[in-house]
Each structure stands twice: as C-alpha cells, then as structure tokens.
CSV table of C-alpha atoms in Angstrom, one decimal:
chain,number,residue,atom,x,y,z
K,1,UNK,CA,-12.8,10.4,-16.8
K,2,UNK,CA,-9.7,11.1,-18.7
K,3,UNK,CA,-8.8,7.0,-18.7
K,4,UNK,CA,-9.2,6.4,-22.7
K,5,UNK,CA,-6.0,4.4,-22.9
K,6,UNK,CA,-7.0,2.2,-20.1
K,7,UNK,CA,-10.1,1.5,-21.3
K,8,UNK,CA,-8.6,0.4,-24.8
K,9,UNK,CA,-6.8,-1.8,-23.2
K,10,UNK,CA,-9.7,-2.9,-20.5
K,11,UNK,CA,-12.5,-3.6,-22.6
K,12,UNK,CA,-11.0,-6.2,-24.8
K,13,UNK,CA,-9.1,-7.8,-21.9
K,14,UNK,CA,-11.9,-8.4,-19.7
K,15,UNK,CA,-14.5,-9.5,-22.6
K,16,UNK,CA,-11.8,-12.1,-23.3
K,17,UNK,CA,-11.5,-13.2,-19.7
K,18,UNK,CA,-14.9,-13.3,-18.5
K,19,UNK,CA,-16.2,-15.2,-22.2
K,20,UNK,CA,-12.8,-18.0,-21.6
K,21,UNK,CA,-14.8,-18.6,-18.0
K,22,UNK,CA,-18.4,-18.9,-19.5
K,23,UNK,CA,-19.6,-15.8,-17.3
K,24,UNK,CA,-22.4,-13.9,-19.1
K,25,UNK,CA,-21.7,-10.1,-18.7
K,26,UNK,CA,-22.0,-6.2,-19.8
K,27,UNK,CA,-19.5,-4.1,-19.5
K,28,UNK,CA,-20.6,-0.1,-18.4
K,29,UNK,CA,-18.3,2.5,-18.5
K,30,UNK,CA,-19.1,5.2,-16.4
K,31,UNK,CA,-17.9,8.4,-17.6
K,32,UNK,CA,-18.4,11.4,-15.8
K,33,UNK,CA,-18.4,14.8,-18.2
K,34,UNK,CA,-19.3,17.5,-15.6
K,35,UNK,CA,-16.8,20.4,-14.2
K,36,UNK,CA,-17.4,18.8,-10.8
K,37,UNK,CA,-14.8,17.1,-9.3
K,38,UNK,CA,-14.6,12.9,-9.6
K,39,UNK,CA,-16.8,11.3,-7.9
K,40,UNK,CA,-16.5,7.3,-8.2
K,41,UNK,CA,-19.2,6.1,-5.7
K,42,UNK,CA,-22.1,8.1,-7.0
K,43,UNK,CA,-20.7,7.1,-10.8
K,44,UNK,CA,-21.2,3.0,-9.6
K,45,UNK,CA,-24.3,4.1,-7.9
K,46,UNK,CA,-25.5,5.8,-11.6
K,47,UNK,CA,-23.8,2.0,-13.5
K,48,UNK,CA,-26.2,0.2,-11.1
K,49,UNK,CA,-29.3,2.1,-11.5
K,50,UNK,CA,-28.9,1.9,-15.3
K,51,UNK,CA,-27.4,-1.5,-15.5
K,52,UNK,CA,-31.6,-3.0,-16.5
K,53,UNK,CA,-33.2,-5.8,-14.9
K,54,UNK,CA,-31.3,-8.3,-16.6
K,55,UNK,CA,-28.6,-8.0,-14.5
K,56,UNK,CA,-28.5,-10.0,-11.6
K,57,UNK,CA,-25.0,-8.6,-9.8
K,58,UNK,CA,-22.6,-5.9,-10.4
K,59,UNK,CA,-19.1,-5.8,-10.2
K,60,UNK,CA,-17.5,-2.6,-9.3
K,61,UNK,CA,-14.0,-2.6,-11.2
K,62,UNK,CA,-11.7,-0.1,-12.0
K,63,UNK,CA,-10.4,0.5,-15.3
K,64,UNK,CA,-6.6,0.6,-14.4
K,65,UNK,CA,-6.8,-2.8,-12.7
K,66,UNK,CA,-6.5,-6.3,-15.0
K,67,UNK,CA,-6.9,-9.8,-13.4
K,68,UNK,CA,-4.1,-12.0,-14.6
K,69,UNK,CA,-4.9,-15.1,-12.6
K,70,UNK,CA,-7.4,-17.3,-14.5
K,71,UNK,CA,-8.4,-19.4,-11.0
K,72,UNK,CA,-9.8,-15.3,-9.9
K,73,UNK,CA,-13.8,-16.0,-9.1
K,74,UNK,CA,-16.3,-13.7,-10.9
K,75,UNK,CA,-19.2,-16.2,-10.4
K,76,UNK,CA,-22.5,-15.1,-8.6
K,77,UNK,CA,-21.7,-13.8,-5.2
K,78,UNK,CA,-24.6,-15.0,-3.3
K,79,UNK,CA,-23.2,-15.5,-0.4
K,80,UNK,CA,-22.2,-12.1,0.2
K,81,UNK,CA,-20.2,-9.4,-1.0
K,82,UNK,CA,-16.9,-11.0,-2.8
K,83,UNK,CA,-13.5,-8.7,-3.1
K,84,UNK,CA,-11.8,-10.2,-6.0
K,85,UNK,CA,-9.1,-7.7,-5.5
K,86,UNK,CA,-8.5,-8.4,-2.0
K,87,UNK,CA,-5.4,-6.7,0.3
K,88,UNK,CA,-3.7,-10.2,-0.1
K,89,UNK,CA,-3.7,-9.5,-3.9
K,90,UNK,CA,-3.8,-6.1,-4.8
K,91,UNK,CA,-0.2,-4.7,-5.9
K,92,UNK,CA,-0.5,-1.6,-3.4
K,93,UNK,CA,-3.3,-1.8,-1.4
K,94,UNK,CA,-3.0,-4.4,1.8
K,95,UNK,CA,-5.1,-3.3,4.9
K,96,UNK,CA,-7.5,-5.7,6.0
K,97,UNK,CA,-10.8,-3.5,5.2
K,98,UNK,CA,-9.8,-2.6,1.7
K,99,UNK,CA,-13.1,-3.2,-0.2
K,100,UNK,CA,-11.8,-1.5,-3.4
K,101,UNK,CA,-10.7,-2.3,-7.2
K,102,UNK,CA,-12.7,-4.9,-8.0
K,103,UNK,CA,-15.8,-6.1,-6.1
K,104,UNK,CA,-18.8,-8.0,-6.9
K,105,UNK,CA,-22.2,-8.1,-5.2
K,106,UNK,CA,-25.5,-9.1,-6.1
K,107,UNK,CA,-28.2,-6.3,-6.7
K,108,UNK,CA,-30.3,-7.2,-3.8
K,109,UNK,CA,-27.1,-6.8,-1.2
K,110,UNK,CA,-25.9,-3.5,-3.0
K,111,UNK,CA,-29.3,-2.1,-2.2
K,112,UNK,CA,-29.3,-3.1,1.1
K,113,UNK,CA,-26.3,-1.1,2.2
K,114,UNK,CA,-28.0,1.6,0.0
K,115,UNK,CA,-25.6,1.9,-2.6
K,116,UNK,CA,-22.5,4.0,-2.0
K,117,UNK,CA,-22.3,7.4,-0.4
K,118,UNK,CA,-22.6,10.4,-2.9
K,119,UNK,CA,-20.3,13.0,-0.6
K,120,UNK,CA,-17.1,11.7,-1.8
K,121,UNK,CA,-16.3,14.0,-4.3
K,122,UNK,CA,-12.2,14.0,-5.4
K,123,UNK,CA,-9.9,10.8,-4.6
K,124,UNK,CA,-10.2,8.1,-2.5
K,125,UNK,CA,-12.2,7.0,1.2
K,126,UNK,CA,-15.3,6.0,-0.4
K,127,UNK,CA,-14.6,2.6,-0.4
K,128,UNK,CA,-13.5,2.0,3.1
K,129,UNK,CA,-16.8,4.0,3.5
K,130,UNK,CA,-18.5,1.1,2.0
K,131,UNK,CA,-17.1,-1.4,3.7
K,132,UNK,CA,-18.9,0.1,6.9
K,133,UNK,CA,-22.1,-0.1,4.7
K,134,UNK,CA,-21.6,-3.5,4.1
K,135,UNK,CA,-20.9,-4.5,7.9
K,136,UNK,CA,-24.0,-2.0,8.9
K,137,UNK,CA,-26.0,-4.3,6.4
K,138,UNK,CA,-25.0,-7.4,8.4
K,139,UNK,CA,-23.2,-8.7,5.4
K,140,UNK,CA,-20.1,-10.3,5.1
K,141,UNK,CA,-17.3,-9.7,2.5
K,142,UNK,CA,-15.7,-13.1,0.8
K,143,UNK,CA,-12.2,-12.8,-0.7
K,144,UNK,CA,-10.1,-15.5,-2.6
K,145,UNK,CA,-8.4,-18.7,-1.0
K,146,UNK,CA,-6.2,-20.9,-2.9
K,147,UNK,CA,-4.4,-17.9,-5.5
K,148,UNK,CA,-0.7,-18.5,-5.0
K,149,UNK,CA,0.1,-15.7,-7.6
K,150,UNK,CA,0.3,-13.1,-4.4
K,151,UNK,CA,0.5,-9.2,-5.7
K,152,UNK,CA,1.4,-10.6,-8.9
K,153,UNK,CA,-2.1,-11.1,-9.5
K,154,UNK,CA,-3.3,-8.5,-11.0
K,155,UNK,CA,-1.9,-6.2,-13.4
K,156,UNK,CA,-2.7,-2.2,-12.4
K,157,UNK,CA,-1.9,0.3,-15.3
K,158,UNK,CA,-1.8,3.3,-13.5
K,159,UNK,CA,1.3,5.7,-13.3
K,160,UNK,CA,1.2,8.4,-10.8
K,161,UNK,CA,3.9,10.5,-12.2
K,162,UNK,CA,1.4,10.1,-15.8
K,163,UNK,CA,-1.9,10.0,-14.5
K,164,UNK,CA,-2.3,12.8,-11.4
K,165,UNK,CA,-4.8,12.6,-8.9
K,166,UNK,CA,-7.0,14.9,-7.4
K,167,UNK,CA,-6.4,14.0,-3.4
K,168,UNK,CA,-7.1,17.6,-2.3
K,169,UNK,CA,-9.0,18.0,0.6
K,170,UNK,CA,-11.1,21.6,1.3
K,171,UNK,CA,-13.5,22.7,3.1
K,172,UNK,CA,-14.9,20.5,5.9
K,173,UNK,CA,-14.0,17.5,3.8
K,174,UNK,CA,-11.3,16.3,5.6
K,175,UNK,CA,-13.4,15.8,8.9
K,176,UNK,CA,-16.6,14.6,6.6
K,177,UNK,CA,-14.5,11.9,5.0
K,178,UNK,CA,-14.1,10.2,8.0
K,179,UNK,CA,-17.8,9.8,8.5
K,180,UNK,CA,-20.5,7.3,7.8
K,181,UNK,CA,-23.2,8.6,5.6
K,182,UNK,CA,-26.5,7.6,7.1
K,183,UNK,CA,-28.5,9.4,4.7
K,184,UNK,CA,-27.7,9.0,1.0
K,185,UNK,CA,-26.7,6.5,-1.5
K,186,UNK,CA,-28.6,4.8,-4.0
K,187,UNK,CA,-31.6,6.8,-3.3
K,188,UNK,CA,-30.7,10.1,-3.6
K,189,UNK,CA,-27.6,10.2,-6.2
K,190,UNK,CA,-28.3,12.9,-8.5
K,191,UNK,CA,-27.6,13.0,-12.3
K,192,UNK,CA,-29.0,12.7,-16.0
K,193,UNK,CA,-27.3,10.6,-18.8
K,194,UNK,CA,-25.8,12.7,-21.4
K,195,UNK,CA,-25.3,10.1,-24.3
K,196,UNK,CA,-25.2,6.3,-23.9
K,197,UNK,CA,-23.6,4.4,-26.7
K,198,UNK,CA,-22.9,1.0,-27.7
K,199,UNK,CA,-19.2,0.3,-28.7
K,200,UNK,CA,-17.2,-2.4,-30.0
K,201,UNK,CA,-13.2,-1.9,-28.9
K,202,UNK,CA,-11.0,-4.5,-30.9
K,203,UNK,CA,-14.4,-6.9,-31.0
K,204,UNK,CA,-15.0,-6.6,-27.6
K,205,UNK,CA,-19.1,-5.2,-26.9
K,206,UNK,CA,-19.8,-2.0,-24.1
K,207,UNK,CA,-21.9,0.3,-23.3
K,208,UNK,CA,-20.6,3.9,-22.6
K,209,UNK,CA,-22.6,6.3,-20.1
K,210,UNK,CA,-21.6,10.1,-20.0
K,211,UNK,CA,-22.6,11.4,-17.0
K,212,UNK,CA,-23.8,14.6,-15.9
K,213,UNK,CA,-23.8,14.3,-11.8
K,214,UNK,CA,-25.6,17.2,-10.2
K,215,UNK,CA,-23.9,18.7,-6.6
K,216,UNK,CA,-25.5,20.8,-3.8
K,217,UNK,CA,-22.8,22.7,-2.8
K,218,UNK,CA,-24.8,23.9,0.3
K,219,UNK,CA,-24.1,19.8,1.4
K,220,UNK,CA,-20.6,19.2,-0.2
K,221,UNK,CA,-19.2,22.7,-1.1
K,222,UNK,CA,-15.7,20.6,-2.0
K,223,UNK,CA,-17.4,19.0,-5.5
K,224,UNK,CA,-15.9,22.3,-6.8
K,225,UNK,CA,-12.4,23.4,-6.1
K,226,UNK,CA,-13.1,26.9,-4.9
C-alpha cells in the first residue's frame, strides 16, 4: 500500500540478486486496496495461500528493505525458520526476538505456527507476535554467521519524515497487542483478490495481488479509525 516507488526499485533488485545466486523464485506483491487500516500479517498470510503448489517456501520481505551482501542465504530453510534480516544486521532493528523484514520458512513450518495473527491491524507488533508462534511450534529461528558487513548490510529505503506510519493505537488495542492469538492465522484470514496481474518492472517478472481484506469490527473494532 502506497509503496510504488519502493517497489520500482525492489522488483528489479531482487530478481537480479536471487537469479546471480541460482535461487528459483516468484515475486508477490501484496497490495492491500481496502479502507481498513494496514494489515501486514494477514497480507503474508493471503501471499502464502495464493503463492500455488509450486512453491516450496516463502520468504516474507518487505519492500523498503534491499540486501546488499551477496554471502546473505536465501536457500531452502529446512532446518527451521531463517531471519536473513537478523537484529545483528538490520540498520534499526537489534533486539534479540526481532523476526521481521526479511524471513524465510518452508510452507510446512509456516503452517505449523498457523500462519500469522489477523488482529494486527495498523503498524507494527505482529512480528514479535510471530516469533512466539514459531517458539509455540517448537521451531527454532536460524540467522546468519560469517557476514562482516554489520548494519551495513542491507539497504532500507524508508524515510519517516516521507513515508508516515499509522502507529495509532485505539480501542482495546494497545492491551490486545500484547497478546498471543491462540485462535486465528492462516485458517481464518479473511479476504477476496481483487485483480492479480502479471508485471514485468525494468525486465524483472511479478505477480501483483490487490487485496480486499474483510474485518469484524465486533473482534478488532481498531481496523477502522473511528
């Protein structure tokens, strides 16, 4: 949502990168084209369940964030979860349970922890809400050894100042964000797929998804700003 620019420069970047290290791949973007607020959990939950069964893993990336190390693993994660953008790396992100910007993970894990929770409407928390999912699935999370390039790593195009974010917090959501979601995920995200069209940015092949997510504000009455 409202990330065009990034994605101009994403698409072709990461087609390049991922074809120079032999790594088959399809790149979704997930654009959500409601009036509710963002959601970016139940969006990778919606990339996953339309992703088709010739996809063996998933990697969850945002569009601001750009690897610049070569050495950075985007092979199979079989043996568990692996955080490419780990706190080590990440320019502004360094606690140790930071799960977020770019992580991969086989289907078969991502549907053991059921996906990611769909209450998480506006910015942020739903990632360190996954990482308890992940530890609740028994699973272990893999990060990098060996990169010497530190929080030089990666390159992240976002600008606060230019690009606002929507880190209000109404409603009961500030206690509820807190909370592990025993409930929903992957099997109960709720939404229909507007368009879905094939695109080729400067050469590079995706697939864009508009969105349409569906909210019961009776469970989450802060997916609208009231």
């Amino acid at each position: 949502r409202e990330r065009f620019e990034e994605l101009l420069a994403f698409v072709p970047y990461m087609h390049r990168f991922l074809s120079k290290k032999r790594i088959r791949h399809r790149i979704f973007i997930l654009n959500q084209v409601d009036h509710f607020r963002f959601n970016r959990a139940s969006l990778i939950n919606v990339g996953f369940l339309e992703s088709g069964n010739d996809t063996d893993y998933i990697a969850m990336h945002d569009v601001d964030l750009l690897p610049l190390n070569e050495q950075l693993d985007y092979s199979f994660p079989e043996a568990g979860p692996f955080h490419v953008a780990s706190p080590e790396l990440h320019p502004l992100y360094h606690y140790k349970t930071y799960v977020g910007g770019i992580l991969l993970l086989t289907k078969q894990h991502y549907e053991m922890c059921n996906g990611m929770s769909n209450r998480f409407w506006g910015w942020g928390r739903e990632d360190d809400e996954f990482y308890r999912r992940i530890k609740g699935a028994g699973l272990q999370v893999r990060r990098p050894s060996g990169i010497t390039t530190g929080y030089e790593t990666f390159q992240h195009l976002h600008d606060p100042a230019w690009r606002k974010r929507d880190q209000k917090r109404i409603a009961a959501q500030k206690q509820e964000q807190f909370k592990v979601d025993r409930e929903g995920g992957l099997n109960n995200v709720r939404y229909q797929i507007e368009s879905r069209t094939a695109l080729s940015v400067a050469g590079a092949p995706c697939t864009v998804l508009n969105i349409l997510l569906d909210c019961d504000t009776n469970e989450t009455p802060w997916c609208v700003f009231g």
